[in-house]
PDB file of C-alpha atoms and ligand atoms in Angstrom:
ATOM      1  CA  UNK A 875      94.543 133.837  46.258  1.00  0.00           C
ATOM      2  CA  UNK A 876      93.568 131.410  48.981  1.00  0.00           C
ATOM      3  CA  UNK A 877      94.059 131.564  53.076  1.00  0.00           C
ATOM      4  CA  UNK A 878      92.675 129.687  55.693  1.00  0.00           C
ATOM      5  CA  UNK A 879      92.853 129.603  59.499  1.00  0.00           C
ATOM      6  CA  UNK A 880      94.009 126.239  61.590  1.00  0.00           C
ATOM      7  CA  UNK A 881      93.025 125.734  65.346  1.00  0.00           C
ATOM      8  CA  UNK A 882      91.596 123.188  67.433  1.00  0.00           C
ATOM      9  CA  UNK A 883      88.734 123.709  67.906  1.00  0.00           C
ATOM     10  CA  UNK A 884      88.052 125.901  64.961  1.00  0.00           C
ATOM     11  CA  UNK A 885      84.207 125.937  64.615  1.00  0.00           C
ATOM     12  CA  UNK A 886      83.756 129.372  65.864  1.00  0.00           C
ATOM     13  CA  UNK A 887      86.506 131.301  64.476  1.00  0.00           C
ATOM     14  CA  UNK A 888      84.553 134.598  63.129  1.00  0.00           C
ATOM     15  CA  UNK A 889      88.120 135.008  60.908  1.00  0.00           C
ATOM     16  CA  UNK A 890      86.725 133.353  57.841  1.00  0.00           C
ATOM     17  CA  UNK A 891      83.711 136.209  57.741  1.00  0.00           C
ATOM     18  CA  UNK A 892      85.899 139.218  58.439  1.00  0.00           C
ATOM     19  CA  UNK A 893      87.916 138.458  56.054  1.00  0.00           C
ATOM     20  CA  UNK A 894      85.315 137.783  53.224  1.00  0.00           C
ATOM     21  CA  UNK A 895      83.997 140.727  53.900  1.00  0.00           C
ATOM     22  CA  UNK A 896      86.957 142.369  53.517  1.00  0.00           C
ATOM     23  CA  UNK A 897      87.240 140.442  50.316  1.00  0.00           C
ATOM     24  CA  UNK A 898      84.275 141.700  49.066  1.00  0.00           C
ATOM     25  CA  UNK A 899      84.601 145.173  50.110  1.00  0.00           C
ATOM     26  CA  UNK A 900      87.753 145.358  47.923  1.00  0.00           C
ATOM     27  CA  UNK A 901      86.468 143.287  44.774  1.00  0.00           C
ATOM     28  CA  UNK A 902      88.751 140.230  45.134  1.00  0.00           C
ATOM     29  CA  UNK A 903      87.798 136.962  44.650  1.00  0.00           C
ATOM     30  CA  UNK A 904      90.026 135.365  47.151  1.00  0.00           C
ATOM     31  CA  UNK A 905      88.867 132.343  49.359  1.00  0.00           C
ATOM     32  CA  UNK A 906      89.847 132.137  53.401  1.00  0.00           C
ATOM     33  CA  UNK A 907      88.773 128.810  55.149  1.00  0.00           C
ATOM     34  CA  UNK A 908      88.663 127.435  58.590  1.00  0.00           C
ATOM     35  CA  UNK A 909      90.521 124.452  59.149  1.00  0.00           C
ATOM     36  CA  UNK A 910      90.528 121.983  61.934  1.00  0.00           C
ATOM     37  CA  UNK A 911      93.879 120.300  62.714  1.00  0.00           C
ATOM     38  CA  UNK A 912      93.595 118.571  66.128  1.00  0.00           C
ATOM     39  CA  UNK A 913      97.171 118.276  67.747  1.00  0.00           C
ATOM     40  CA  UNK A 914      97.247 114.424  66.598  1.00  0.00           C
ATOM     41  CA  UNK A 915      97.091 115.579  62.784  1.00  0.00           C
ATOM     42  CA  UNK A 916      99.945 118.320  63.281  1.00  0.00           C
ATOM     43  CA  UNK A 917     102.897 116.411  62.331  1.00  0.00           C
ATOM     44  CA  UNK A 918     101.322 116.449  58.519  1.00  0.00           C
ATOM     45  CA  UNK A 919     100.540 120.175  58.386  1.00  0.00           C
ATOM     46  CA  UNK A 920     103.170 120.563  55.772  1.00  0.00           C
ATOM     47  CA  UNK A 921     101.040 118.196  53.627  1.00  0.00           C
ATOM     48  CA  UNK A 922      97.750 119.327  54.485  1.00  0.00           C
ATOM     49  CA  UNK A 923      98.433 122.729  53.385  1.00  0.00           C
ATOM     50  CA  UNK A 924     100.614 121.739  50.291  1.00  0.00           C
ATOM     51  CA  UNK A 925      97.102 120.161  49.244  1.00  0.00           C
ATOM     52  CA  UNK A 926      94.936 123.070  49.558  1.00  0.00           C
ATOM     53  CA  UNK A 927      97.650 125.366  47.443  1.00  0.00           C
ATOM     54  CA  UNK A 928      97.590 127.776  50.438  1.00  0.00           C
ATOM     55  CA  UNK A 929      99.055 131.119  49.853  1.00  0.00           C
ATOM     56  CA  UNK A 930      99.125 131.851  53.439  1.00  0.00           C
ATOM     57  CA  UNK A 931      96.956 131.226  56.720  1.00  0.00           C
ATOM     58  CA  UNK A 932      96.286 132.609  59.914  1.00  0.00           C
ATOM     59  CA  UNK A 933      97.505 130.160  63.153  1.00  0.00           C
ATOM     60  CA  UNK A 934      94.876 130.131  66.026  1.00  0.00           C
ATOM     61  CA  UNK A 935      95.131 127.928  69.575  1.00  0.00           C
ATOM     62  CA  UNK A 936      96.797 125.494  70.249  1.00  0.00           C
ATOM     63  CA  UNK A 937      99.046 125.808  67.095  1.00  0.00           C
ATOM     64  CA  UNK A 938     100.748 129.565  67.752  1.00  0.00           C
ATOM     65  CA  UNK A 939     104.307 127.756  69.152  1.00  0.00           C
ATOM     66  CA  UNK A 940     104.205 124.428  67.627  1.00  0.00           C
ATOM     67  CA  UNK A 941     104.320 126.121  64.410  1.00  0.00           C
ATOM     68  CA  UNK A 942     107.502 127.185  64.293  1.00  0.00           C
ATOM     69  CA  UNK A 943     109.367 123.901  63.884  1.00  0.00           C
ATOM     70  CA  UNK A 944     107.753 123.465  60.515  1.00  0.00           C
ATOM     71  CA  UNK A 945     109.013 127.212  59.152  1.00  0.00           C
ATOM     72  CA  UNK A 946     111.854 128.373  56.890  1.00  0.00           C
ATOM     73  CA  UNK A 947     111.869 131.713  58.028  1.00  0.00           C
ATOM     74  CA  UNK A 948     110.352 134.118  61.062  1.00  0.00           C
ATOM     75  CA  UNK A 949     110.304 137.946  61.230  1.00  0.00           C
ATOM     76  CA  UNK A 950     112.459 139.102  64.165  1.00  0.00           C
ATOM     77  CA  UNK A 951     109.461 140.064  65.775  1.00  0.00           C
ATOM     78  CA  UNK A 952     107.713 136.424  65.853  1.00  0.00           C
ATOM     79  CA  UNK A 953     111.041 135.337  67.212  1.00  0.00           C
ATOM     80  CA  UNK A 954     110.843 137.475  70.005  1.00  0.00           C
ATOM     81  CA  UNK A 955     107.517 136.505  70.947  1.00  0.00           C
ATOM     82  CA  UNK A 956     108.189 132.647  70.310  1.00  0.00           C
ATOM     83  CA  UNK A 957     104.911 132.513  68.800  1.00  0.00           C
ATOM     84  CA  UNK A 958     103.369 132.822  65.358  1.00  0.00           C
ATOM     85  CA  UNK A 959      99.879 133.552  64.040  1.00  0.00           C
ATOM     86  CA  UNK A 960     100.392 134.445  60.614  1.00  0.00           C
ATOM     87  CA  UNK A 961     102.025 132.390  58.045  1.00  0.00           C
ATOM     88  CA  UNK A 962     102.897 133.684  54.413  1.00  0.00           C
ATOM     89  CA  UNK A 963     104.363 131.255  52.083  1.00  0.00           C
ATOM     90  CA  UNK A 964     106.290 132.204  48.759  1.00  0.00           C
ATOM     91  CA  UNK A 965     107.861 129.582  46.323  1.00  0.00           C
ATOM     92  CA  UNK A 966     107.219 126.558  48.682  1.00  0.00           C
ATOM     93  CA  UNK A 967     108.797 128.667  51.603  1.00  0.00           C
ATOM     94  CA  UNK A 968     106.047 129.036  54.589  1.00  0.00           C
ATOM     95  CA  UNK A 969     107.716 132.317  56.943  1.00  0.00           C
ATOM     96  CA  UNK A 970     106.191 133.224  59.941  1.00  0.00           C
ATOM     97  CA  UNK A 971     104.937 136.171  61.594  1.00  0.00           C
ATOM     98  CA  UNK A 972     103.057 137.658  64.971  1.00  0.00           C
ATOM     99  CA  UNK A 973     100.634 140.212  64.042  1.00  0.00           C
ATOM    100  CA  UNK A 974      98.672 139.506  67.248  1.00  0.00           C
ATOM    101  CA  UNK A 975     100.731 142.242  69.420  1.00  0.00           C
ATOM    102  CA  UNK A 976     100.981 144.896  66.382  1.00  0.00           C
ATOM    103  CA  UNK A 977      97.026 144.558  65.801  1.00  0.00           C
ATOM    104  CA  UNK A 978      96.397 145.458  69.316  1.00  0.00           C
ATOM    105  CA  UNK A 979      98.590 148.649  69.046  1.00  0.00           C
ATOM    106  CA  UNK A 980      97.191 149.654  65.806  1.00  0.00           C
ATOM    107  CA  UNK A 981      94.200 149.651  67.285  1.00  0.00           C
ATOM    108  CA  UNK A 982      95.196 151.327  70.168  1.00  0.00           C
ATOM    109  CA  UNK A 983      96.208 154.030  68.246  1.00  0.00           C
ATOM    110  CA  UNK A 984      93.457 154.498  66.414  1.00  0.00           C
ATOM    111  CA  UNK A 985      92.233 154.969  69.574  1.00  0.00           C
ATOM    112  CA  UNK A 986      94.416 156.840  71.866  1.00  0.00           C
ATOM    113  CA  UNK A 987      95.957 158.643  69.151  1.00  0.00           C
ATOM    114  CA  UNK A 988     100.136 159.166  69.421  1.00  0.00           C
ATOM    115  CA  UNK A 989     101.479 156.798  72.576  1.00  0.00           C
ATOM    116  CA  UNK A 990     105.178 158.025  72.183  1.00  0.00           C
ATOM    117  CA  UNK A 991     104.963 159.263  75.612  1.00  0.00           C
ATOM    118  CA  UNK A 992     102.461 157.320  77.101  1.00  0.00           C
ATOM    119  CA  UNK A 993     102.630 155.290  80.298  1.00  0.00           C
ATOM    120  CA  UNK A 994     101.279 151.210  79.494  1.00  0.00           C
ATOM    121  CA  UNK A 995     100.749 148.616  82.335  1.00  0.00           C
ATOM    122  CA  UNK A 996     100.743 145.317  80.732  1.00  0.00           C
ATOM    123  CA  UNK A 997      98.862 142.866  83.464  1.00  0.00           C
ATOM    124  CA  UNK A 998     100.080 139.219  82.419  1.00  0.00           C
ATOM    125  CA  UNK A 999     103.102 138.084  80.909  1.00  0.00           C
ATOM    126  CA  UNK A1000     102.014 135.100  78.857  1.00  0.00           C
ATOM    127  CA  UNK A1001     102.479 134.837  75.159  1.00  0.00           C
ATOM    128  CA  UNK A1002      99.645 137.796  74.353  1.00  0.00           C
ATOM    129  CA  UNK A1003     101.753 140.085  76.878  1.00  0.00           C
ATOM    130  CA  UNK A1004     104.911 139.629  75.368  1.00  0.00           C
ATOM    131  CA  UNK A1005     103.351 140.493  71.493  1.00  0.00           C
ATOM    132  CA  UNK A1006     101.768 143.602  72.723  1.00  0.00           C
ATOM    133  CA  UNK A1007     104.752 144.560  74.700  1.00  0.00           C
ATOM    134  CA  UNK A1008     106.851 143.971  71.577  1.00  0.00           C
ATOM    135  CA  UNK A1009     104.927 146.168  69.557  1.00  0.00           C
ATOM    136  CA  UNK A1010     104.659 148.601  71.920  1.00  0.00           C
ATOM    137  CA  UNK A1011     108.115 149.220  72.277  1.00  0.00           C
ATOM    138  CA  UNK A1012     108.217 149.986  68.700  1.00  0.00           C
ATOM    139  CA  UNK A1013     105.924 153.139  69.045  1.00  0.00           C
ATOM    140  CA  UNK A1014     106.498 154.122  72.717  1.00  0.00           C
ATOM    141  CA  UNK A1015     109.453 156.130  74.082  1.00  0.00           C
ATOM    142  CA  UNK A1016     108.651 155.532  77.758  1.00  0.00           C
ATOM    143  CA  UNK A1017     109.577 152.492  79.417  1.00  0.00           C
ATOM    144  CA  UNK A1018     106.850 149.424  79.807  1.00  0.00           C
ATOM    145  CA  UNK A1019     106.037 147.801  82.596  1.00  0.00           C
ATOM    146  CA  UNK A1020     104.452 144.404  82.846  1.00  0.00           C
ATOM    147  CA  UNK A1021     103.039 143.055  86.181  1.00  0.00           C
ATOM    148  CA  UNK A1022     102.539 139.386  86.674  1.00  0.00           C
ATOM    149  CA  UNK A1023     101.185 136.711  89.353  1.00  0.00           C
ATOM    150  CA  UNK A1024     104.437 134.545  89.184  1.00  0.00           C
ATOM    151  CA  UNK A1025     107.882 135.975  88.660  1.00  0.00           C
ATOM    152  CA  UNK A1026     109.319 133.585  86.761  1.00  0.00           C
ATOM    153  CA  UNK A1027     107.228 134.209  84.238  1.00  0.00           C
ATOM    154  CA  UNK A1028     109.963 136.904  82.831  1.00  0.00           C
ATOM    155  CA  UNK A1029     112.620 134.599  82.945  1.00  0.00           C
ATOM    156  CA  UNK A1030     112.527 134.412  78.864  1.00  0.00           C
ATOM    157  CA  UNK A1031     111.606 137.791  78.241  1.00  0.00           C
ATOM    158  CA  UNK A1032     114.119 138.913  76.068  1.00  0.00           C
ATOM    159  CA  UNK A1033     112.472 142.467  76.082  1.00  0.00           C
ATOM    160  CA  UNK A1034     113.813 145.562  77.747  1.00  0.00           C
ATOM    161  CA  UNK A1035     110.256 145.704  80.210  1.00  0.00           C
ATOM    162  CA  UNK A1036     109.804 146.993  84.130  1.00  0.00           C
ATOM    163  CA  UNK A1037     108.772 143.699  85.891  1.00  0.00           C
ATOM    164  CA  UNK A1038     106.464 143.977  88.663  1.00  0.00           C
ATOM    165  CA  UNK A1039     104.348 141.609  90.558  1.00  0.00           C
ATOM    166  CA  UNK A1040     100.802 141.973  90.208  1.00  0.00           C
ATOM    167  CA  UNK A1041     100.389 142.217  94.296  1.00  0.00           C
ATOM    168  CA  UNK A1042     102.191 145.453  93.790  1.00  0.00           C
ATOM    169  CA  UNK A1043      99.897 147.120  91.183  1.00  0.00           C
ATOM    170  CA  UNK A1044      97.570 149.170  93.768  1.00  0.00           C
ATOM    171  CA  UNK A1045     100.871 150.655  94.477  1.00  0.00           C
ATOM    172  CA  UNK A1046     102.016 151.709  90.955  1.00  0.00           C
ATOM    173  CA  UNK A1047      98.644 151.673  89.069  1.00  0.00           C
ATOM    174  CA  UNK A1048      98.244 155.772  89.717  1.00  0.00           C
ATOM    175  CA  UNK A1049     100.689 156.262  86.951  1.00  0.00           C
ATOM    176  CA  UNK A1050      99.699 154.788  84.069  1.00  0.00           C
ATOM    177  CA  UNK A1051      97.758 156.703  81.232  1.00  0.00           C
ATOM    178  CA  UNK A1052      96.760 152.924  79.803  1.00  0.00           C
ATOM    179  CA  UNK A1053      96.638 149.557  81.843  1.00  0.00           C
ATOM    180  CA  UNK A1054      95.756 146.182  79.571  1.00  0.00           C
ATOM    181  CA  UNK A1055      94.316 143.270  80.762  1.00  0.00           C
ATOM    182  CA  UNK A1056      95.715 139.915  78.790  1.00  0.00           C
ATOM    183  CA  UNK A1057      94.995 137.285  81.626  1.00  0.00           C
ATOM    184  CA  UNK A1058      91.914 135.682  81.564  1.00  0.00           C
ATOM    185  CA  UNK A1059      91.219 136.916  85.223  1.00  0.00           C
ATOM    186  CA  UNK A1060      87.618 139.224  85.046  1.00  0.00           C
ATOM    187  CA  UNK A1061      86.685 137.796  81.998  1.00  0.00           C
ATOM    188  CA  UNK A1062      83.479 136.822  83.725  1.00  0.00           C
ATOM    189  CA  UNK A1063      81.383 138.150  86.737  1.00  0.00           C
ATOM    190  CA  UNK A1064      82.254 136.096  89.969  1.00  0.00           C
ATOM    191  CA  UNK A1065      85.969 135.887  89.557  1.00  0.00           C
ATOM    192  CA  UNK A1066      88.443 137.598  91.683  1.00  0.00           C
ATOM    193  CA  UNK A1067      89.697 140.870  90.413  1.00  0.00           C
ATOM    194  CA  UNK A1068      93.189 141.796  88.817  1.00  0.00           C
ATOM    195  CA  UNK A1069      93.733 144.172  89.937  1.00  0.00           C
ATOM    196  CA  UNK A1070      92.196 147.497  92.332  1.00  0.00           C
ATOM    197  CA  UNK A1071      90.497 150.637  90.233  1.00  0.00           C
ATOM    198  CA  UNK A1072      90.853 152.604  93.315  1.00  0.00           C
ATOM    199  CA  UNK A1073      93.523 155.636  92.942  1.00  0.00           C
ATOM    200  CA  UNK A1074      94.064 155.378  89.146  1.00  0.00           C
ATOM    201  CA  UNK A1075      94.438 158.297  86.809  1.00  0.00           C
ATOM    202  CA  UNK A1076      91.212 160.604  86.116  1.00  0.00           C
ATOM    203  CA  UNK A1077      92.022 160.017  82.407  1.00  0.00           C
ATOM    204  CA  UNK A1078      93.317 156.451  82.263  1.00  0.00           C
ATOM    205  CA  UNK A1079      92.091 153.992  79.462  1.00  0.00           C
ATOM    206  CA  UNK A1080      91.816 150.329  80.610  1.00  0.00           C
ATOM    207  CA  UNK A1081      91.578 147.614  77.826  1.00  0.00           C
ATOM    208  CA  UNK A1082      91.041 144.167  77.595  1.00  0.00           C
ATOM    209  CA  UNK A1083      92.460 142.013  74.962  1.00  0.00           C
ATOM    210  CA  UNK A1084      89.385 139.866  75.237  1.00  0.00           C
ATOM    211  CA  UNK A1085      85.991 140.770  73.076  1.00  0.00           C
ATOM    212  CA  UNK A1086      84.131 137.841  73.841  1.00  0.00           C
ATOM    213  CA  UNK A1087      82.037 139.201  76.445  1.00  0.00           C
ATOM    214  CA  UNK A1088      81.973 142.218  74.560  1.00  0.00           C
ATOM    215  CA  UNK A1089      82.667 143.954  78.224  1.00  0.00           C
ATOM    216  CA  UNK A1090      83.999 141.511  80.552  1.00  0.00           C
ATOM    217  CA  UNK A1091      83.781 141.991  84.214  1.00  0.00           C
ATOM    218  CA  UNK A1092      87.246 144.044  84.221  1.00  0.00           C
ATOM    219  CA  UNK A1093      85.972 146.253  81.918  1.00  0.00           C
ATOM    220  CA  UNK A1094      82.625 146.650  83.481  1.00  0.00           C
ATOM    221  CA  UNK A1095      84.401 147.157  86.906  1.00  0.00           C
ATOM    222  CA  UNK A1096      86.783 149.892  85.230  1.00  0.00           C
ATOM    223  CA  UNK A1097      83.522 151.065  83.608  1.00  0.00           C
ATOM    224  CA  UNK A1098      81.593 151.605  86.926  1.00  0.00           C
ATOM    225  CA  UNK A1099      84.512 153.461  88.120  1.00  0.00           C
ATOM    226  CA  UNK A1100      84.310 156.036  85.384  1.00  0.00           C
ATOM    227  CA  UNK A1101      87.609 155.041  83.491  1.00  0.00           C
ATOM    228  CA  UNK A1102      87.334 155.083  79.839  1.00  0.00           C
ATOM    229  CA  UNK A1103      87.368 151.379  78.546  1.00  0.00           C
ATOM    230  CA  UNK A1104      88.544 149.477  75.551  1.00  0.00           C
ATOM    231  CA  UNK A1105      87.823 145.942  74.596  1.00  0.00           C
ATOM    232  CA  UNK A1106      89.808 143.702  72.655  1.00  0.00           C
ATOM    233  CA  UNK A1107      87.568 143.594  69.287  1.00  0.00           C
ATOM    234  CA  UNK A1108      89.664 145.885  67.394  1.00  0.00           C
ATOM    235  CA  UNK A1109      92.929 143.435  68.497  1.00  0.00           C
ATOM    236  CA  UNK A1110      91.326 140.755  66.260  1.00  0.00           C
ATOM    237  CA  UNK A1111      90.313 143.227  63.217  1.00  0.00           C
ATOM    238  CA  UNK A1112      93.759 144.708  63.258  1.00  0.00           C
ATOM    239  CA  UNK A1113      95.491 141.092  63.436  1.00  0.00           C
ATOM    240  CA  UNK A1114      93.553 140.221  60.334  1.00  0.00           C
ATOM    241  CA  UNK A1115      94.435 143.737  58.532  1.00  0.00           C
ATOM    242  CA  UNK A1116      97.747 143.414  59.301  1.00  0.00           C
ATOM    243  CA  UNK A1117      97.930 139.431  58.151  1.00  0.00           C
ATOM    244  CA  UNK A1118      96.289 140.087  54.785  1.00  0.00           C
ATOM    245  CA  UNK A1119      98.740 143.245  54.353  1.00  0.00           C
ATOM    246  CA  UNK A1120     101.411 140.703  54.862  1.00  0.00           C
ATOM    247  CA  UNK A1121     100.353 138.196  52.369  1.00  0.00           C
ATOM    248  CA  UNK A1122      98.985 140.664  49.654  1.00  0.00           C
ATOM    249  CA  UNK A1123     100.474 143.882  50.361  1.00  0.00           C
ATOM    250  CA  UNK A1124      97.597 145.583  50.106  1.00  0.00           C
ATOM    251  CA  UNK A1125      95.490 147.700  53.125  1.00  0.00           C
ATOM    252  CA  UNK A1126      92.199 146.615  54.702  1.00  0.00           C
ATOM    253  CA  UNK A1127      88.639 147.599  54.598  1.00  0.00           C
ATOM    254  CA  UNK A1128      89.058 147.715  58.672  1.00  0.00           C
ATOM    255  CA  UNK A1129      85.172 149.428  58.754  1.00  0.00           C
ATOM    256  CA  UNK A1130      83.797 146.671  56.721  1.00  0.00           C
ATOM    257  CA  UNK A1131      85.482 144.118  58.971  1.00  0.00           C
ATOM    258  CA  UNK A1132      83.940 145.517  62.324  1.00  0.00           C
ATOM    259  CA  UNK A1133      80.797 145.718  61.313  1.00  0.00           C
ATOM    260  CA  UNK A1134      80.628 142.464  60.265  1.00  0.00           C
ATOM    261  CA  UNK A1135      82.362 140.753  63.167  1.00  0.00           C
ATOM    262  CA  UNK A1136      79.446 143.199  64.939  1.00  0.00           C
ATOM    263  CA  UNK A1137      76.957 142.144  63.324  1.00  0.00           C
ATOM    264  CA  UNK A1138      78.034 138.173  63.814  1.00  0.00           C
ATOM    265  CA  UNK A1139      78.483 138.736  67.280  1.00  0.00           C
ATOM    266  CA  UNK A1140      75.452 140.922  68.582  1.00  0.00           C
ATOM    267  CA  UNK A1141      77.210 142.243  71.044  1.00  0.00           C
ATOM    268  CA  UNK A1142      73.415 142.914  73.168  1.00  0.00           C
ATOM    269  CA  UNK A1143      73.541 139.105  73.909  1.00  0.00           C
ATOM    270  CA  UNK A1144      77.458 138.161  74.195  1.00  0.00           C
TER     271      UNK A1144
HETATM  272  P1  ATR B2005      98.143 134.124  76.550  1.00  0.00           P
HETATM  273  O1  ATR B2005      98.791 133.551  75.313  1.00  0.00           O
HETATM  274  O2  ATR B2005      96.682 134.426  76.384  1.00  0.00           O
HETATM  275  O3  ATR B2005      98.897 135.288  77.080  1.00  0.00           O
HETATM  276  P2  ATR B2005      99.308 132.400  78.525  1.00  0.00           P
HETATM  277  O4  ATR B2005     100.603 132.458  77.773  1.00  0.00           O
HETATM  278  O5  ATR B2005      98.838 131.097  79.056  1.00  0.00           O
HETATM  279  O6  ATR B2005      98.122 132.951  77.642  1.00  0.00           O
HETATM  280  O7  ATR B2005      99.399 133.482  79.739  1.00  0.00           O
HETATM  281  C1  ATR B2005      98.373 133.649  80.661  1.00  0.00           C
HETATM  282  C2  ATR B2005      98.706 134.819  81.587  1.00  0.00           C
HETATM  283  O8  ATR B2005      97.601 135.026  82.474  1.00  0.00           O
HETATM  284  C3  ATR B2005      99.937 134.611  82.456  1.00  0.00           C
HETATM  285  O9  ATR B2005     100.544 135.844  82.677  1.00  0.00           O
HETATM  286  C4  ATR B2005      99.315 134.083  83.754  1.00  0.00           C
HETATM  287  O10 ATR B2005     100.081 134.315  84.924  1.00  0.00           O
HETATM  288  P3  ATR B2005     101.210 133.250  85.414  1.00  0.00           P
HETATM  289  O11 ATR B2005     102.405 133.491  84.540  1.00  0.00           O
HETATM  290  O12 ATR B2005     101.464 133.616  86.831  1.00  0.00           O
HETATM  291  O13 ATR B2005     100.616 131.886  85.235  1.00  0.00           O
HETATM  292  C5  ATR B2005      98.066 134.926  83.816  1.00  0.00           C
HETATM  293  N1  ATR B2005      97.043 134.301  84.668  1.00  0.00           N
HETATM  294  C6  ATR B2005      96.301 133.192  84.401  1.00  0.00           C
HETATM  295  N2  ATR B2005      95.457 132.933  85.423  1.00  0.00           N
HETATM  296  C7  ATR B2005      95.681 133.899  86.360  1.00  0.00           C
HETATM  297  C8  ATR B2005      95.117 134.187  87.650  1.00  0.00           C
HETATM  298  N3  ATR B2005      94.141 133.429  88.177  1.00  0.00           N
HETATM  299  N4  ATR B2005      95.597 135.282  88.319  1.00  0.00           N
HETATM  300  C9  ATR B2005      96.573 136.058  87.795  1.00  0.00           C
HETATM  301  N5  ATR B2005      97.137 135.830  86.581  1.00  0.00           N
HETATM  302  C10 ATR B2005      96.695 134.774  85.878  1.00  0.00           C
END
């Protein structure tokens, strides 16, 4: 079977190792590529990936919405997120998914362990907010809430979430037993913070959804406060388990794939 990966740019997209290595791990000789399509080219995508006999591919930035207009069909989930990162395509027929929001929670769990009764802060409501949110919901009981700079941000949520603004957070962050960063803000030392680590819970766990820094600044802050801390690595694994389970059925070598997105990344230096 072949897969690829489209994005603009696309040069550093570690996807095309982990999933080799996967690959190899589980003796099949599949091929997964990385292919640049620069917005101009995106009108023939159909054709481009008729030629390369595609059984499926992976959708990276800027491509995750634009997508969609060139699908037959999209899992309810993908249509809730209005954004697709997985593409599986059957007889001719190219059907999209989001496995973005579902990898972060199966990673989650791995971590946290059960999270029917936990209590999630989502901080941002952009496209990666709304996929984790979504997939939460399918494995939480309790209620999420999502905090955001600019209210009208929820406007198109379609999801049953607790809105907040993110100037109220210091207020509400004492009860939450997870809090996940998915705006860029503290990816880097010398930004502004997201949000306060005063007065949180002894036991919280704050995650990023971002791995490259390996910690950013958020998580270092969260760090230095003695919170437990989780960075977005396993997101992008997970994502790639869960796309290849989609287009072959079949489960992942997830160890295999961390340790050699580890090893690419040498996480001492990044
Ligand atoms: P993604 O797909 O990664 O979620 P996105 O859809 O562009 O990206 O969403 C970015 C999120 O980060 C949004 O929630 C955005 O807040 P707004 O809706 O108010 O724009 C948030 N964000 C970006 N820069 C921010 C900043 N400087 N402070 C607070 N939130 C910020």
């Amino acid at each position: 079977m072949k897969f690829a990966v489209i994005g603009h740019p696309i040069d550093h997209s570690l996807s095309p190792h982990m999933h080799h290595a996967n690959f190899k791990s589980l003796n099949l000789d599949y091929g997964y590529e990385a292919l640049n399509i620069p917005p101009a080219h995106f009108e023939h995508i159909r054709d481009i990936i008729s030629d390369k006999a595609l059984d499926g591919f992976n959708v990276t930035i800027p491509h995750k919405e634009r997508i969609i207009e060139y699908l037959d069909e999209m899992s309810d989930e993908a249509r809730a997120i209005g954004a697709v990162n997985t593409v599986k395509i059957e007889n001719g027929k190219w059907i999209g998914y989001n496995t973005d929001g579902t990898g972060f929670v199966k990673g989650l769990q791995a971590k946290y362990g059960d999270l029917t009764d936990a209590h999630i802060l989502i901080l941002g409501a952009g496209g990666a907010s709304k996929g984790i949110a979504y997939a939460l919901s399918q494995v939480t009981d309790k209620p999420i809430s999502v905090a955001n700079r600019s209210m009208s941000r929820f406007k198109d949520w379609q999801l049953d979430i607790q809105s907040y603004s993110l100037q109220d957070v210091a207020s509400i962050a004492h009860q939450f037993d997870i809090i996940i960063n998915t705006t860029p803000v503290g990816m880097h030392q010398s930004q502004e913070s997201v949000m306060s680590f005063e007065q949180l819970k002894p036991d919280v766990l704050v995650c990023d959804i971002i791995y490259i820094p390996f910690q950013t600044a958020f998580l270092k802050e969260a760090a230095e406060k003695e919170c437990a801390t989780y960075n977005g690595l396993d997101m992008f694994i997970y994502q790639g388990a869960e796309s290849f389970k989609i287009w072959t059925g079949l489960d992942s070598d997830i160890m295999t794939m961390r340790n050699a997105v580890i090893k690419k990344l040498n996480p001492t230096t990044t």
